[in-house]
XYZ file of C-alpha atoms in Angstrom:
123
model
C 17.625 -59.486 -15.783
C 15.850 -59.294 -12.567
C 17.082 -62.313 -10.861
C 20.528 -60.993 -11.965
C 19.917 -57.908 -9.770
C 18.343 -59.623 -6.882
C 21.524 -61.386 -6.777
C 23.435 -57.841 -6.683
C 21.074 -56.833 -3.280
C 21.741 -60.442 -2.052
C 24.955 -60.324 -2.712
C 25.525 -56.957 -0.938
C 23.520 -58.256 2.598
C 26.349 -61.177 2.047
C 29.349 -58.799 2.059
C 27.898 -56.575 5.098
C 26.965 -59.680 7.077
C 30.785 -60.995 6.277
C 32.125 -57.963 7.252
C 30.348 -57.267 10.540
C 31.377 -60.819 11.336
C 34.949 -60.483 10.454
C 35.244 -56.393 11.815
C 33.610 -56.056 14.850
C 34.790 -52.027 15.242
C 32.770 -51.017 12.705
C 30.193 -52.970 13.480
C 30.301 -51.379 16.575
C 30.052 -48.184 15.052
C 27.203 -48.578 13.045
C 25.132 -50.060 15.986
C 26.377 -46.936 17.610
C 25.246 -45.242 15.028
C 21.492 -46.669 13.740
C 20.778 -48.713 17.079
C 17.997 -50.709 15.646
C 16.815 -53.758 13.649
C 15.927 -52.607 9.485
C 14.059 -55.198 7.644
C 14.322 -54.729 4.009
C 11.832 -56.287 1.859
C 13.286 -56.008 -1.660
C 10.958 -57.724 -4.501
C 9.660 -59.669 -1.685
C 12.545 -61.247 -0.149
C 12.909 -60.067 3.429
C 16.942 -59.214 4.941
C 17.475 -58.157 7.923
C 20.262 -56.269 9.348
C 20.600 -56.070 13.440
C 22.168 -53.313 14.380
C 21.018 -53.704 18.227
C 23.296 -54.360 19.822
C 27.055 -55.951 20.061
C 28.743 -55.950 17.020
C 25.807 -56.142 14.700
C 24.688 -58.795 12.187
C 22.721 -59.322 8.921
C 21.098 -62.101 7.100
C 18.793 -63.242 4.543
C 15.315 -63.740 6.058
C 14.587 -62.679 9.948
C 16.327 -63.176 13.004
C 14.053 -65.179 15.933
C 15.560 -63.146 18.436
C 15.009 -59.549 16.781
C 11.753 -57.864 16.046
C 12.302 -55.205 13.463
C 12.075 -51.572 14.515
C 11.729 -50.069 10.902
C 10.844 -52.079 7.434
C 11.889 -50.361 4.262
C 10.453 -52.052 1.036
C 11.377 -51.116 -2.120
C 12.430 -53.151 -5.757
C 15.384 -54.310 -6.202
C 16.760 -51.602 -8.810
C 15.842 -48.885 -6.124
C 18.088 -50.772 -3.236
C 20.702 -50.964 -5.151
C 20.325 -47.322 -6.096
C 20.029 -46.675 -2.502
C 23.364 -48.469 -1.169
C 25.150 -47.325 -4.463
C 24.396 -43.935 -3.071
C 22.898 -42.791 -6.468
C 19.274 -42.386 -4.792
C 18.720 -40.160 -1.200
C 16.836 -42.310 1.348
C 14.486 -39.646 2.065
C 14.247 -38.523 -1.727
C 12.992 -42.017 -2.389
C 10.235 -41.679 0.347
C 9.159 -38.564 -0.838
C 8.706 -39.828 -4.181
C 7.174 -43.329 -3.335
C 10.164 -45.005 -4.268
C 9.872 -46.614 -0.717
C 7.758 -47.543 2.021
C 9.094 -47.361 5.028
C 7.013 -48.565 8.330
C 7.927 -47.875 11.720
C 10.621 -45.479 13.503
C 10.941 -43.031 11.463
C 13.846 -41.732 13.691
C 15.724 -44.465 12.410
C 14.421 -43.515 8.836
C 16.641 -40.662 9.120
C 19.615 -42.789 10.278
C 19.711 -45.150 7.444
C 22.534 -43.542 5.413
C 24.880 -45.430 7.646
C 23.965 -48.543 7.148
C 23.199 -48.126 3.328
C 27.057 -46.803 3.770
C 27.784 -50.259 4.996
C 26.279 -52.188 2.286
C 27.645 -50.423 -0.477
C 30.525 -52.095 -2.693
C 33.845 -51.408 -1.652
C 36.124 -50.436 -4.624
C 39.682 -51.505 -3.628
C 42.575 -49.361 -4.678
């Protein structure tokens, strides 16, 4: 069951780093938006998701040419909670659920990009 959900996170940085490539607009938005690099360590596997600059990226492991400004670690069943939107960001701080390390400016700004990764139910 586990690797099954680390497949569901994986999955998800997938979709957002397909759809920042393909729509650049709302990419621009959410580096608008968050205007940082977030490197999520879920069970141990890093993603990061650059929200700099441009039109933003994301990817599995770290970029060489982005230094995170914020790392959120958590388990896997808690991101998925979190980009599902059935677990607060700052809930899940307050109650251990994650660590976060760094700006915690940007802490406050997550939503957005949790938003982002969220499945898309299509009507």
């Amino acid at each position: 069951p586990v690797r099954d959900r680390r497949r569901g996170a994986r999955g998800l940085f997938e979709k957002l780093a397909e759809g920042l490539e393909r729509d650049g607009e709302e990419g621009e938005k959410l580096v608008k938006r968050f205007g940082g690099v977030a490197l999520f360590v879920i069970d141990g596997v890093e993603f990061t998701v650059d929200l700099k600059s441009g039109k933003g990226r994301a990817k599995e492991g770290t970029f060489d040419d982005a230094e995170a400004d914020i790392t959120v670690t958590c388990t896997d069943e808690t991101f998925l909670k979190l980009a599902g939107g059935q677990l607060n960001p700052q809930a899940a701080f307050l109650t251990g659920k994650i660590k976060i390390k760094g700006s915690m400016s940007l802490a406050m700004k997550l939503q957005p990009v949790l938003g982002a990764l969220a499945p898309k139910t299509k009507l």
